[in-house]
Amino acid sequence: GKSTYMRQTAVIALLAYCGAYVPASRCELGPIDRIFTRIGAADDLAGGRSTFMVAMAEAAHIAHNASEHSLVLLDEIGRGTSTFDGLALAYSLARYLLERNRCYTLFATHYFELTRLAEEHPAANNMHLGAVEHRDALVFLHAVKAGPASQSYGIKVAALAGVPKAVIEMAKHKLVQLEQQQPLLPPQLDLFAQPQPEPDPTLLAIAQELEKIDPDRLTPRQALDTLYRLKRLLD
C-alpha cells in the first residue's frame, strides 16, 4: 500500500491546485511548484539502460531540480544493486534531499536502517502501513500509522500471490538458517556508526598463520619453526 499512498498524495495535490475537489473533508496546501516521482521499475531497452540506471537517472534529475517547494515521491531507491550499495545510495539521497533540497518528500523503502534518519533530523518522520497476522494468514489494514515497521512480510506476501507451498516452506527454513548464521556473516553496513580504524596488517597476517596451525599435529621441531616464523612477521 505504500506506493498507492504516495500516488494518491500527488494526485490530491494536483487536483487541489487545479481547483478540483479532493477526497478529503478538508485540504490545506502550501506552495508547490513541481511534482517529481521515482516510482516503478522498468528498463530502457532502446536506450540500453538497465532498471537501476533508469532509477539513478531519475533520482539525479530530482536531486538537481527539486526546490524547497517541490513534492517528491521516491519508491524503493537502491533496489537493483547489491544490498550495501543500495542502502548507501538510499541513505545518501534521503539525507541530501533533507539537508540540501529541503523539499516535501515521501520516501518508501525496505531498508530498516533508514528509519534512524528520524532520530537525526527533526524534519524526518517514520510512518508505516498496518497489518495483522492471524495464524498463517495476513491481513493488510491499509491504515497509515506512526513509527517504523517492526518486520517484513515478504514470504507471506509471496504465499498470498500464489507461490507454490513447497517454495514457501523452503523459504521459511532458509530464513531461519540465515537468521541463525547472521553473527557469522559479514556485518550489515552501519552508516551511522563512527568509522573504525583499519586492522593492523601484521596482526592480520599472524592471525591467518595461526588459523592454519593444528597444535595437536605439530612435532616439537615444527612448533619451534612456527614460533620463529611468527616472530619474523612481528619483526
Short mmCIF file of C-alpha atoms in Angstrom, two decimals:
data_model
loop_
_atom_site.label_atom_id
_atom_site.label_comp_id
_atom_site.label_asym_id
_atom_site.label_seq_id
_atom_site.Cartn_x
_atom_site.Cartn_y
_atom_site.Cartn_z
CA GLY A 1 0.00 0.00 0.00
CA LYS A 2 2.99 2.37 0.25
CA SER A 3 3.10 3.17 -3.46
CA THR A 4 -0.67 3.71 -3.58
CA TYR A 5 -0.49 6.08 -0.61
CA MET A 6 2.31 8.05 -2.29
CA ARG A 7 0.50 8.28 -5.62
CA GLN A 8 -2.74 9.47 -4.03
CA THR A 9 -0.84 12.22 -2.22
CA ALA A 10 0.49 13.53 -5.54
CA VAL A 11 -2.92 13.25 -7.21
CA ILE A 12 -4.60 15.13 -4.35
CA ALA A 13 -2.02 17.91 -4.56
CA LEU A 14 -2.52 18.16 -8.33
CA LEU A 15 -6.32 18.17 -8.06
CA ALA A 16 -6.23 20.85 -5.37
CA TYR A 17 -4.03 23.11 -7.49
CA CYS A 18 -6.39 22.63 -10.43
CA GLY A 19 -9.24 23.85 -8.23
CA ALA A 20 -10.96 20.47 -8.26
CA TYR A 21 -12.48 18.57 -5.37
CA VAL A 22 -10.25 16.23 -3.40
CA PRO A 23 -11.22 13.08 -1.43
CA ALA A 24 -10.94 14.73 1.97
CA SER A 25 -13.14 16.66 4.36
CA ARG A 26 -10.51 19.39 4.47
CA CYS A 27 -7.37 20.18 2.48
CA GLU A 28 -4.81 22.89 3.11
CA LEU A 29 -1.70 23.10 0.94
CA GLY A 30 1.23 25.46 0.89
CA PRO A 31 3.07 26.46 -2.30
CA ILE A 32 4.08 23.56 -4.53
CA ASP A 33 5.99 24.38 -7.69
CA ARG A 34 6.58 20.91 -9.18
CA ILE A 35 5.87 17.23 -8.52
CA PHE A 36 8.74 14.77 -9.02
CA THR A 37 8.31 10.99 -8.94
CA ARG A 38 10.57 7.95 -8.98
CA ILE A 39 8.10 5.09 -8.82
CA GLY A 40 8.00 1.72 -10.55
CA ALA A 41 10.69 -0.43 -12.15
CA ALA A 42 11.33 -0.68 -15.88
CA ASP A 43 14.44 -0.85 -18.00
CA ASP A 44 15.12 1.13 -21.18
CA LEU A 45 15.81 -1.45 -23.88
CA ALA A 46 16.01 1.09 -26.70
CA GLY A 47 18.45 3.27 -24.77
CA GLY A 48 20.46 0.33 -23.47
CA ARG A 49 19.86 1.27 -19.83
CA SER A 50 19.15 -1.16 -17.01
CA THR A 51 16.36 -0.70 -14.46
CA PHE A 52 18.90 0.51 -11.94
CA MET A 53 20.40 3.03 -14.39
CA VAL A 54 16.93 4.40 -15.19
CA ALA A 55 16.20 4.79 -11.46
CA MET A 56 19.51 6.57 -10.82
CA ALA A 57 19.00 8.91 -13.78
CA GLU A 58 15.57 9.93 -12.46
CA ALA A 59 16.95 10.30 -8.92
CA ALA A 60 19.73 12.53 -10.27
CA HIS A 61 17.17 14.71 -12.08
CA ILE A 62 15.22 15.12 -8.85
CA ALA A 63 18.30 15.94 -6.77
CA HIS A 64 19.39 18.62 -9.28
CA ASN A 65 16.00 20.26 -9.80
CA ALA A 66 13.75 19.89 -6.74
CA SER A 67 13.27 23.04 -4.68
CA GLU A 68 12.05 23.55 -1.13
CA HIS A 69 8.52 23.92 -2.56
CA SER A 70 8.60 20.69 -4.60
CA LEU A 71 6.72 17.48 -3.81
CA VAL A 72 8.96 14.43 -4.30
CA LEU A 73 7.88 10.77 -4.33
CA LEU A 74 10.63 8.15 -4.14
CA ASP A 75 9.79 4.45 -4.07
CA GLU A 76 12.42 1.82 -3.25
CA ILE A 77 15.52 3.76 -4.25
CA GLY A 78 18.55 1.47 -4.27
CA ARG A 79 16.99 -1.77 -5.41
CA GLY A 80 18.58 -3.43 -8.41
CA THR A 81 22.10 -3.45 -7.00
CA SER A 82 23.89 -5.02 -4.03
CA THR A 83 22.39 -4.54 -0.58
CA PHE A 84 25.22 -2.36 0.72
CA ASP A 85 25.37 -0.19 -2.43
CA GLY A 86 21.61 0.24 -2.46
CA LEU A 87 21.45 1.10 1.23
CA ALA A 88 24.29 3.61 0.94
CA LEU A 89 22.69 5.32 -2.06
CA ALA A 90 19.22 5.42 -0.49
CA TYR A 91 20.56 6.87 2.75
CA SER A 92 22.70 9.46 1.00
CA LEU A 93 19.89 10.60 -1.32
CA ALA A 94 17.40 10.87 1.55
CA ARG A 95 19.87 12.91 3.56
CA TYR A 96 20.70 15.11 0.56
CA LEU A 97 17.02 15.92 0.00
CA LEU A 98 16.62 16.68 3.69
CA GLU A 99 19.63 18.96 4.01
CA ARG A 100 20.12 20.48 0.54
CA ASN A 101 16.82 20.46 -1.34
CA ARG A 102 14.63 20.59 1.79
CA CYS A 103 11.64 19.50 -0.31
CA TYR A 104 8.46 17.73 0.78
CA THR A 105 9.36 14.07 0.28
CA LEU A 106 7.67 10.71 0.65
CA PHE A 107 10.44 8.09 0.69
CA ALA A 108 9.29 4.45 0.68
CA THR A 109 11.95 1.86 1.49
CA HIS A 110 12.53 -1.63 2.90
CA TYR A 111 15.89 -0.64 4.38
CA PHE A 112 15.24 -0.58 8.13
CA GLU A 113 18.50 1.33 8.66
CA LEU A 114 16.97 4.40 7.02
CA THR A 115 14.39 4.71 9.77
CA ARG A 116 17.14 6.06 12.02
CA LEU A 117 17.21 9.26 9.98
CA ALA A 118 14.23 10.42 12.04
CA GLU A 119 16.46 10.32 15.13
CA GLU A 120 18.95 12.69 13.50
CA HIS A 121 16.67 15.12 11.65
CA PRO A 122 13.61 16.77 13.20
CA ALA A 123 12.19 17.22 9.69
CA ALA A 124 12.15 13.44 9.09
CA ASN A 125 9.32 11.23 10.30
CA ASN A 126 8.67 7.48 10.10
CA MET A 127 5.31 6.02 9.07
CA HIS A 128 4.19 2.51 8.15
CA LEU A 129 1.10 0.71 6.89
CA GLY A 130 -0.51 -1.58 9.44
CA ALA A 131 -1.01 -5.33 9.05
CA VAL A 132 -2.37 -8.05 11.32
CA GLU A 133 -1.19 -11.68 11.44
CA HIS A 134 -3.59 -14.44 12.45
CA ARG A 135 -2.04 -17.91 12.40
CA ASP A 136 -0.77 -18.26 8.83
CA ALA A 137 -2.99 -15.51 7.43
CA LEU A 138 -2.01 -11.89 6.86
CA VAL A 139 -4.49 -9.03 6.67
CA PHE A 140 -3.41 -5.64 5.35
CA LEU A 141 -5.26 -2.86 7.14
CA HIS A 142 -4.28 -0.12 4.64
CA ALA A 143 -4.02 2.22 7.62
CA VAL A 144 -1.12 4.65 7.94
CA LYS A 145 0.41 4.50 11.41
CA ALA A 146 3.20 6.37 13.13
CA GLY A 147 6.63 4.83 13.58
CA PRO A 148 8.75 2.41 11.52
CA ALA A 149 7.56 -1.06 10.55
CA SER A 150 8.51 -3.79 13.00
CA GLN A 151 9.07 -6.56 10.45
CA SER A 152 8.87 -7.58 6.81
CA TYR A 153 6.13 -9.75 5.33
CA GLY A 154 7.87 -10.77 2.13
CA ILE A 155 7.33 -14.54 2.49
CA LYS A 156 3.68 -14.11 3.47
CA VAL A 157 3.05 -11.81 0.51
CA ALA A 158 4.65 -14.41 -1.77
CA ALA A 159 2.25 -17.02 -0.37
CA LEU A 160 -0.72 -14.70 -0.99
CA ALA A 161 0.48 -14.25 -4.58
CA GLY A 162 0.24 -18.00 -5.18
CA VAL A 163 3.89 -19.06 -4.98
CA PRO A 164 3.95 -22.88 -4.57
CA LYS A 165 3.70 -24.05 -0.96
CA ALA A 166 6.91 -26.08 -1.27
CA VAL A 167 8.80 -22.91 -2.21
CA ILE A 168 7.27 -21.02 0.73
CA GLU A 169 8.23 -23.76 3.21
CA MET A 170 11.75 -23.89 1.81
CA ALA A 171 12.00 -20.09 2.12
CA LYS A 172 10.88 -20.24 5.77
CA HIS A 173 13.56 -22.82 6.61
CA LYS A 174 16.19 -20.83 4.74
CA LEU A 175 15.18 -17.64 6.57
CA VAL A 176 15.66 -19.39 9.92
CA GLN A 177 19.11 -20.58 8.81
CA LEU A 178 20.13 -17.11 7.67
CA GLU A 179 18.94 -15.54 10.92
CA GLN A 180 20.89 -18.11 12.94
CA GLN A 181 24.00 -17.58 10.81
CA GLN A 182 23.76 -13.81 10.97
CA PRO A 183 26.63 -13.42 13.51
CA LEU A 184 28.87 -15.44 11.17
CA LEU A 185 28.01 -13.37 8.10
CA PRO A 186 29.69 -10.05 7.25
CA PRO A 187 28.10 -7.40 9.48
CA GLN A 188 25.35 -5.26 7.97
CA LEU A 189 26.68 -1.88 6.97
CA ASP A 190 26.00 0.66 9.71
CA LEU A 191 26.02 4.07 8.07
CA PHE A 192 25.52 5.79 11.41
CA ALA A 193 28.46 4.26 13.29
CA GLN A 194 31.78 6.00 13.81
CA PRO A 195 34.45 4.87 11.30
CA GLN A 196 36.57 2.03 12.66
CA PRO A 197 40.39 2.04 12.33
CA GLU A 198 41.94 -0.22 9.71
CA PRO A 199 43.20 -3.56 11.13
CA ASP A 200 46.95 -3.87 11.63
CA PRO A 201 48.31 -5.88 8.63
CA THR A 202 50.96 -7.58 10.79
CA LEU A 203 48.42 -8.81 13.33
CA LEU A 204 46.17 -9.89 10.47
CA ALA A 205 49.00 -11.93 8.92
CA ILE A 206 49.77 -13.56 12.28
CA ALA A 207 46.11 -14.41 12.79
CA GLN A 208 45.99 -16.04 9.35
CA GLU A 209 49.09 -18.10 10.17
CA LEU A 210 47.60 -19.23 13.47
CA GLU A 211 44.40 -20.34 11.76
CA LYS A 212 46.42 -22.77 9.62
CA ILE A 213 48.07 -24.44 12.64
CA ASP A 214 46.77 -27.59 14.33
CA PRO A 215 48.75 -27.72 17.61
CA ASP A 216 47.92 -31.39 18.17
CA ARG A 217 49.68 -32.36 14.92
CA LEU A 218 52.90 -30.34 15.37
CA THR A 219 56.14 -32.02 16.30
CA PRO A 220 58.41 -30.12 18.74
CA ARG A 221 60.61 -29.10 15.81
CA GLN A 222 57.62 -27.86 13.76
CA ALA A 223 56.33 -25.92 16.75
CA LEU A 224 59.71 -24.21 17.17
CA ASP A 225 59.86 -23.37 13.46
CA THR A 226 56.35 -21.90 13.71
CA LEU A 227 57.34 -19.68 16.63
CA TYR A 228 60.33 -18.36 14.67
CA ARG A 229 58.13 -17.70 11.62
CA LEU A 230 55.63 -15.73 13.70
CA LYS A 231 58.47 -13.77 15.32
CA ARG A 232 59.81 -12.83 11.88
CA LEU A 233 56.35 -11.48 10.98
CA LEU A 234 56.45 -9.25 14.06
CA ASP A 235 59.95 -8.04 13.22
#
